[in-house]
Tab-separated table of C-alpha atoms in Angstrom:
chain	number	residue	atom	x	y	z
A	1	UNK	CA	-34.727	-4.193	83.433
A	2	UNK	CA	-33.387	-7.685	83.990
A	3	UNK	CA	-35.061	-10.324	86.378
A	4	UNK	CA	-31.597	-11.254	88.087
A	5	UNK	CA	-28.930	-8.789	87.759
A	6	UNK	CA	-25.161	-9.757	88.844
A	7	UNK	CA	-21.832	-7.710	88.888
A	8	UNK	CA	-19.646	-10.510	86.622
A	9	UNK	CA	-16.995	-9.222	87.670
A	10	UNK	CA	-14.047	-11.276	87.583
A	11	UNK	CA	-13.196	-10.437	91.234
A	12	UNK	CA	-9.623	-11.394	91.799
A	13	UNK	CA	-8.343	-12.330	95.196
A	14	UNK	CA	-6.056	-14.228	96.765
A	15	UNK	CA	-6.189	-16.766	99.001
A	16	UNK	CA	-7.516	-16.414	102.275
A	17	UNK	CA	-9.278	-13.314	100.913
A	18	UNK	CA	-13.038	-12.395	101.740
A	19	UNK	CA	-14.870	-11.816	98.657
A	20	UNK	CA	-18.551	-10.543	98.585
A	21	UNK	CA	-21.092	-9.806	95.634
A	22	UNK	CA	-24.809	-8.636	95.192
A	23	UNK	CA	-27.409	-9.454	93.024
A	24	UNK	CA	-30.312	-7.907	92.543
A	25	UNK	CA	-33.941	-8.699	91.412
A	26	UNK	CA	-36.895	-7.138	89.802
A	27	UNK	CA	-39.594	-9.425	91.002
A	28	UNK	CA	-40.876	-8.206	94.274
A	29	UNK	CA	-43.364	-11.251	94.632
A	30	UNK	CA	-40.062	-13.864	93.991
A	31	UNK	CA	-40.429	-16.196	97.322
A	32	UNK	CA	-37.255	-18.296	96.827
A	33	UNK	CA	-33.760	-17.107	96.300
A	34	UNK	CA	-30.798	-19.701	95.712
A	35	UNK	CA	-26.573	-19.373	94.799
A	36	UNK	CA	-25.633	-21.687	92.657
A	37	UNK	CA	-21.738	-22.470	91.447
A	38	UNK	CA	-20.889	-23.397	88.225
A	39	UNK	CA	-17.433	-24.798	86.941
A	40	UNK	CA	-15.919	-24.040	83.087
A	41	UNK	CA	-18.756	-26.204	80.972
A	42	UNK	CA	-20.085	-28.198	84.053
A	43	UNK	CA	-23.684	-28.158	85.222
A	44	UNK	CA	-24.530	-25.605	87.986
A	45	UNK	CA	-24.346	-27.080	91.623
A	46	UNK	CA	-26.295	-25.886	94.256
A	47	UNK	CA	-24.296	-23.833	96.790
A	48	UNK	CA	-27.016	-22.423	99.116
A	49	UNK	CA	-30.314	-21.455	99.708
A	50	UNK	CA	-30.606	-18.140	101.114
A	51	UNK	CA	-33.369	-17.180	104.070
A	52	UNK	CA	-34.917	-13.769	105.225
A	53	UNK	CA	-32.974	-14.001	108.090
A	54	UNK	CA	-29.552	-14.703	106.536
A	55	UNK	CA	-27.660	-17.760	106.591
A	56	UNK	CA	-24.285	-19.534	106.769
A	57	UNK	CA	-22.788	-22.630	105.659
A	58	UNK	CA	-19.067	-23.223	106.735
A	59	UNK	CA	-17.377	-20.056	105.175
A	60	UNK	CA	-20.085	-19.074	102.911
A	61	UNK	CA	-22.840	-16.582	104.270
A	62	UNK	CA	-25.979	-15.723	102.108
A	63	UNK	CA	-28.160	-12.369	103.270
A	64	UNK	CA	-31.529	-11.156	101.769
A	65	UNK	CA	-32.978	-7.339	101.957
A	66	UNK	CA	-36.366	-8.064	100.625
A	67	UNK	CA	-36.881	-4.084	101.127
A	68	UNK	CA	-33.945	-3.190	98.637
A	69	UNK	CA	-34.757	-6.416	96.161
A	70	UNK	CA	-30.970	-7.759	96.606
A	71	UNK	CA	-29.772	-10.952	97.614
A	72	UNK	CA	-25.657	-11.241	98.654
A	73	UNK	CA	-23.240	-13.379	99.278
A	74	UNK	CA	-19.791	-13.322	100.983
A	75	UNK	CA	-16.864	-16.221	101.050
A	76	UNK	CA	-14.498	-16.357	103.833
A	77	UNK	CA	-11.425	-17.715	103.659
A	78	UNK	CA	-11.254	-17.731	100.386
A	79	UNK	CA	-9.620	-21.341	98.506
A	80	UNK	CA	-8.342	-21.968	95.075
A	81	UNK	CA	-11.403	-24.286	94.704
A	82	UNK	CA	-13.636	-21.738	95.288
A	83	UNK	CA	-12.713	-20.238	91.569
A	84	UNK	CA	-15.620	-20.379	89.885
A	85	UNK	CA	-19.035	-18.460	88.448
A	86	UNK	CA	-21.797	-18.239	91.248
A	87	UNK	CA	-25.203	-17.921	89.412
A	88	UNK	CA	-27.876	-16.278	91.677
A	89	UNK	CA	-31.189	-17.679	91.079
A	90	UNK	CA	-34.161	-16.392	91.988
A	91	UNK	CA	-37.882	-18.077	91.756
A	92	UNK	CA	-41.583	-16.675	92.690
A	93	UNK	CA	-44.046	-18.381	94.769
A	94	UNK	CA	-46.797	-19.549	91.588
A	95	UNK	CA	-43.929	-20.173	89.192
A	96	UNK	CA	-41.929	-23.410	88.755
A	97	UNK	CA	-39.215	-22.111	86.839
A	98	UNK	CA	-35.609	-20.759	88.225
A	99	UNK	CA	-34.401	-17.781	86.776
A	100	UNK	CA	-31.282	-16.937	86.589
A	101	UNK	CA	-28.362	-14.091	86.851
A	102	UNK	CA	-25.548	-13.973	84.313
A	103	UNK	CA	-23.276	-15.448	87.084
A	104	UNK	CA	-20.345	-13.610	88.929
A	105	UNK	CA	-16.654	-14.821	88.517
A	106	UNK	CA	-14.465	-15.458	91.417
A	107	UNK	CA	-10.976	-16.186	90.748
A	108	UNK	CA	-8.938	-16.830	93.652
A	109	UNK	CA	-5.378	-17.072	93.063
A	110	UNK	CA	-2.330	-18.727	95.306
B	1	UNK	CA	-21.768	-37.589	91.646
B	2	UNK	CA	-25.228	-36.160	90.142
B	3	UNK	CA	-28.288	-37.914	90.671
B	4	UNK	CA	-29.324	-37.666	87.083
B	5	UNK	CA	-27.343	-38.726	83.890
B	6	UNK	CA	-27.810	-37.122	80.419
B	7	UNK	CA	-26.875	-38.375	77.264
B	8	UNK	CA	-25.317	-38.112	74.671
B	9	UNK	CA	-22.769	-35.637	76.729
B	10	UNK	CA	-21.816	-34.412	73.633
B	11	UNK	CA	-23.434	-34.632	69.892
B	12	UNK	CA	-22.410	-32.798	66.916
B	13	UNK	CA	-25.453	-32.636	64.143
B	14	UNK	CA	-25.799	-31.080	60.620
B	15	UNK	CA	-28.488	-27.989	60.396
B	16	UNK	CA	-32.106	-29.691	60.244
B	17	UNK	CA	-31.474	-32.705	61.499
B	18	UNK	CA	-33.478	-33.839	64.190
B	19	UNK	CA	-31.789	-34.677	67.739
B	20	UNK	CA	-32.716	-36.380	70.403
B	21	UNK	CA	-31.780	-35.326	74.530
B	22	UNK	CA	-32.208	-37.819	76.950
B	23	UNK	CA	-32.500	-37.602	80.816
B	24	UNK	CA	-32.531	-40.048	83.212
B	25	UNK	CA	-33.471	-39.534	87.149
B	26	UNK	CA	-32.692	-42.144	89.387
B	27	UNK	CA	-35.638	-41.799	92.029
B	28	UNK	CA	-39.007	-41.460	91.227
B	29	UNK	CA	-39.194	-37.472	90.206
B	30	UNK	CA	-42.480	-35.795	89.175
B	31	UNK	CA	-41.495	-32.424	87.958
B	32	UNK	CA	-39.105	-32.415	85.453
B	33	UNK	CA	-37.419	-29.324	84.380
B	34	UNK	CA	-34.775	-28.520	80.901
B	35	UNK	CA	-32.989	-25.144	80.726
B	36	UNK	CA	-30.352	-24.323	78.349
B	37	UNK	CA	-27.061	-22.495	78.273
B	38	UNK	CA	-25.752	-20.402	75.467
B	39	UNK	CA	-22.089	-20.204	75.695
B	40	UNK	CA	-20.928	-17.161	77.075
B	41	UNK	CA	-24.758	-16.704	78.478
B	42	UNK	CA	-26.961	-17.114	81.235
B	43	UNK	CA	-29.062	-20.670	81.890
B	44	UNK	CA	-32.315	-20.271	80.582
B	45	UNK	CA	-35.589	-22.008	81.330
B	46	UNK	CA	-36.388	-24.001	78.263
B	47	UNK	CA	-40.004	-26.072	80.035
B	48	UNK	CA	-41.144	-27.923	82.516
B	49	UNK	CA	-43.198	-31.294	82.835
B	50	UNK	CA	-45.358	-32.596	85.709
B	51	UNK	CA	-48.121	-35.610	85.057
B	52	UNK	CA	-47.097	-36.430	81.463
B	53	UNK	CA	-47.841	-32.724	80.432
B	54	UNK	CA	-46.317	-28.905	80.029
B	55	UNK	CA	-47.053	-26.717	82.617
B	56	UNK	CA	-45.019	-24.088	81.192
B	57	UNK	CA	-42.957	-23.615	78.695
B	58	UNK	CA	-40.726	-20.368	77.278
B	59	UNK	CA	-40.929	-18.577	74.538
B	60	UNK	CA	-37.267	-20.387	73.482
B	61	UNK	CA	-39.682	-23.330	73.541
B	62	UNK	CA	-41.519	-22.898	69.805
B	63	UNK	CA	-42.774	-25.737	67.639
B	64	UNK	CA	-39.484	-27.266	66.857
B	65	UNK	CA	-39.233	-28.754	70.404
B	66	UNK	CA	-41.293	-30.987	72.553
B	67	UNK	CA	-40.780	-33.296	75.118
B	68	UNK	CA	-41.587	-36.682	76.039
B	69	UNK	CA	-41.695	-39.302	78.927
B	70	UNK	CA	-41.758	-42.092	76.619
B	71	UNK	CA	-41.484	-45.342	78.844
B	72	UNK	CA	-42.089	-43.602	82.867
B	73	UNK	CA	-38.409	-43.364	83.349
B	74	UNK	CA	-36.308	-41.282	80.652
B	75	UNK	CA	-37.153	-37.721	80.277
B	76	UNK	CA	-36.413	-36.696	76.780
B	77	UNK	CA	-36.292	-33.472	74.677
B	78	UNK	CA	-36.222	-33.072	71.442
B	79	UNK	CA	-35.356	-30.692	68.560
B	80	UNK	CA	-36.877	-31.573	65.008
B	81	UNK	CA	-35.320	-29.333	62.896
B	82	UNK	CA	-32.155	-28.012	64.563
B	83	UNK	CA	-30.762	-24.346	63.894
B	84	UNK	CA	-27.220	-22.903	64.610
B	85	UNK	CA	-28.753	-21.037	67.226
B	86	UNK	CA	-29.584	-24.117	69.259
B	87	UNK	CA	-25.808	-25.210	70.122
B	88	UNK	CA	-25.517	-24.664	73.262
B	89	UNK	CA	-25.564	-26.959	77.108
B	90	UNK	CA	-29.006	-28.673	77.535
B	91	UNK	CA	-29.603	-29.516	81.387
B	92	UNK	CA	-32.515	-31.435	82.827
B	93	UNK	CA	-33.137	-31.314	86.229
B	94	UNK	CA	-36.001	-32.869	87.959
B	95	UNK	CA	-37.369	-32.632	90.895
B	96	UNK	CA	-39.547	-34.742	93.676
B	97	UNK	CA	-41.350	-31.391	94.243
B	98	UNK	CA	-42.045	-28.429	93.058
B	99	UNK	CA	-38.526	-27.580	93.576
B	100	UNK	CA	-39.397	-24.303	93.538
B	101	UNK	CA	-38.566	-24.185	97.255
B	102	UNK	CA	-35.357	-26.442	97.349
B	103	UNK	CA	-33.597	-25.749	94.530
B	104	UNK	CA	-33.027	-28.387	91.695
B	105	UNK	CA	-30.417	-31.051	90.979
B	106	UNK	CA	-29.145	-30.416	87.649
B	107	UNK	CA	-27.713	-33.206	84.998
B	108	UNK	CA	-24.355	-33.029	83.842
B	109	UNK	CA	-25.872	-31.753	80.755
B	110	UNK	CA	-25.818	-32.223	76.715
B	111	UNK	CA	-23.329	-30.026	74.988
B	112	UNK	CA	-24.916	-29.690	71.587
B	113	UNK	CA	-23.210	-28.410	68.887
B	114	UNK	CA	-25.173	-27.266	65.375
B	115	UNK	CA	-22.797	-27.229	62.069
């Protein structure tokens, strides 16, 4: 089984769409769980860290279920910038090292 | 803008050649951190550096590479006999911390290419 599993989708929507995607982990000792975006050959960006008890930033909102190993996140409003792969990451507690899911693409369209 | 610049951005070398990946932080980072990126694939956790030593490394990471922090500032790895198999985005990202817990800045990355 994978460490970091993600649906790559492409999900297609327009704009002004809400778009949400899962990603699972394996790990049940990982202690920090990230989304990252990446653009077409660029380096990935940090988009959010995401917190037991769920969290927003402006039209993005990351959830965890520890119990069910899955970490989500949903886009409202969806923009033409917001085309793009988001890489889940995942890290445990005694380990330095990020790992990472395939990435899922978004593709929002005008 | 990212905090850290990598260079070459781009370098094209013959099988066997040796190359050299440079990273440089602009504040005073501890960890230090290179993944890779396979195009097509998932980034992948090449090493990573604290104190002028490995603390882990991959199994990606066999004899061929190593890594240096040659004058307290630049952050380089390198590849002494490249393969085909190598081509692919290099990213260093360091980190004040651990970084487990806040995520990482990466570089803009090395896009190496193996002919």
């Amino acid at each position: 089984r994978k460490e970091v599993e993600q649906d790559p989708g492409p999900f297609n929507v327009p704009e002004g769409a809400t778009v949400a995607f899962n990603c699972t982990y394996s790990n049940s000792a990982s202690q920090s769980f990230f989304w990252y975006r990446q653009d077409c050959r660029k380096e990935p960006k940090l988009l959010m860290s995401v917190y037991s008890s769920g969290n927003e930033d402006g039209r993005f909102t990351a959830q965890l279920n520890r119990a069910s190993q899955y970490i989500s996140l949903l886009i409202r409003d969806s923009k033409l910038s917001d085309s793009a792969t988001y890489l889940c990451v995942v890290t445990s507690f005694n380990d330095y090292k990020l790992s990472f899911g395939a990435g899922t693409t978004v593709t929002v369209r005008a | 803008e990212p905090e850290v610049t990598q260079t070459p951005s781009h370098q094209v070398t013959q099988m066997g050649q040796e190359v050299i990946l440079r990273c440089v932080p602009i504040s005073n980072h501890l960890y230090f951190y290179w993944y890779r990126q396979i195009l097509g694939q998932k980034v992948e956790f090449l090493v990573s550096f604290y104190n002028n030593e490995i603390s882990e490394k991959s199994e990606i990471f066999d004899d061929q590479f190593s890594v240096e922090r040659p004058d307290g500032s630049n952050f380089t790895l390198k590849i002494r006999s490249t393969k085909l198999e190598d081509s692919a985005m290099y990213f260093c990202a360091p980190s004040l911390g651990g970084g487990y817990n806040y995520g990482y800045t990466f570089g803009s990355g090395t896009r190496l290419t193996v002919v």
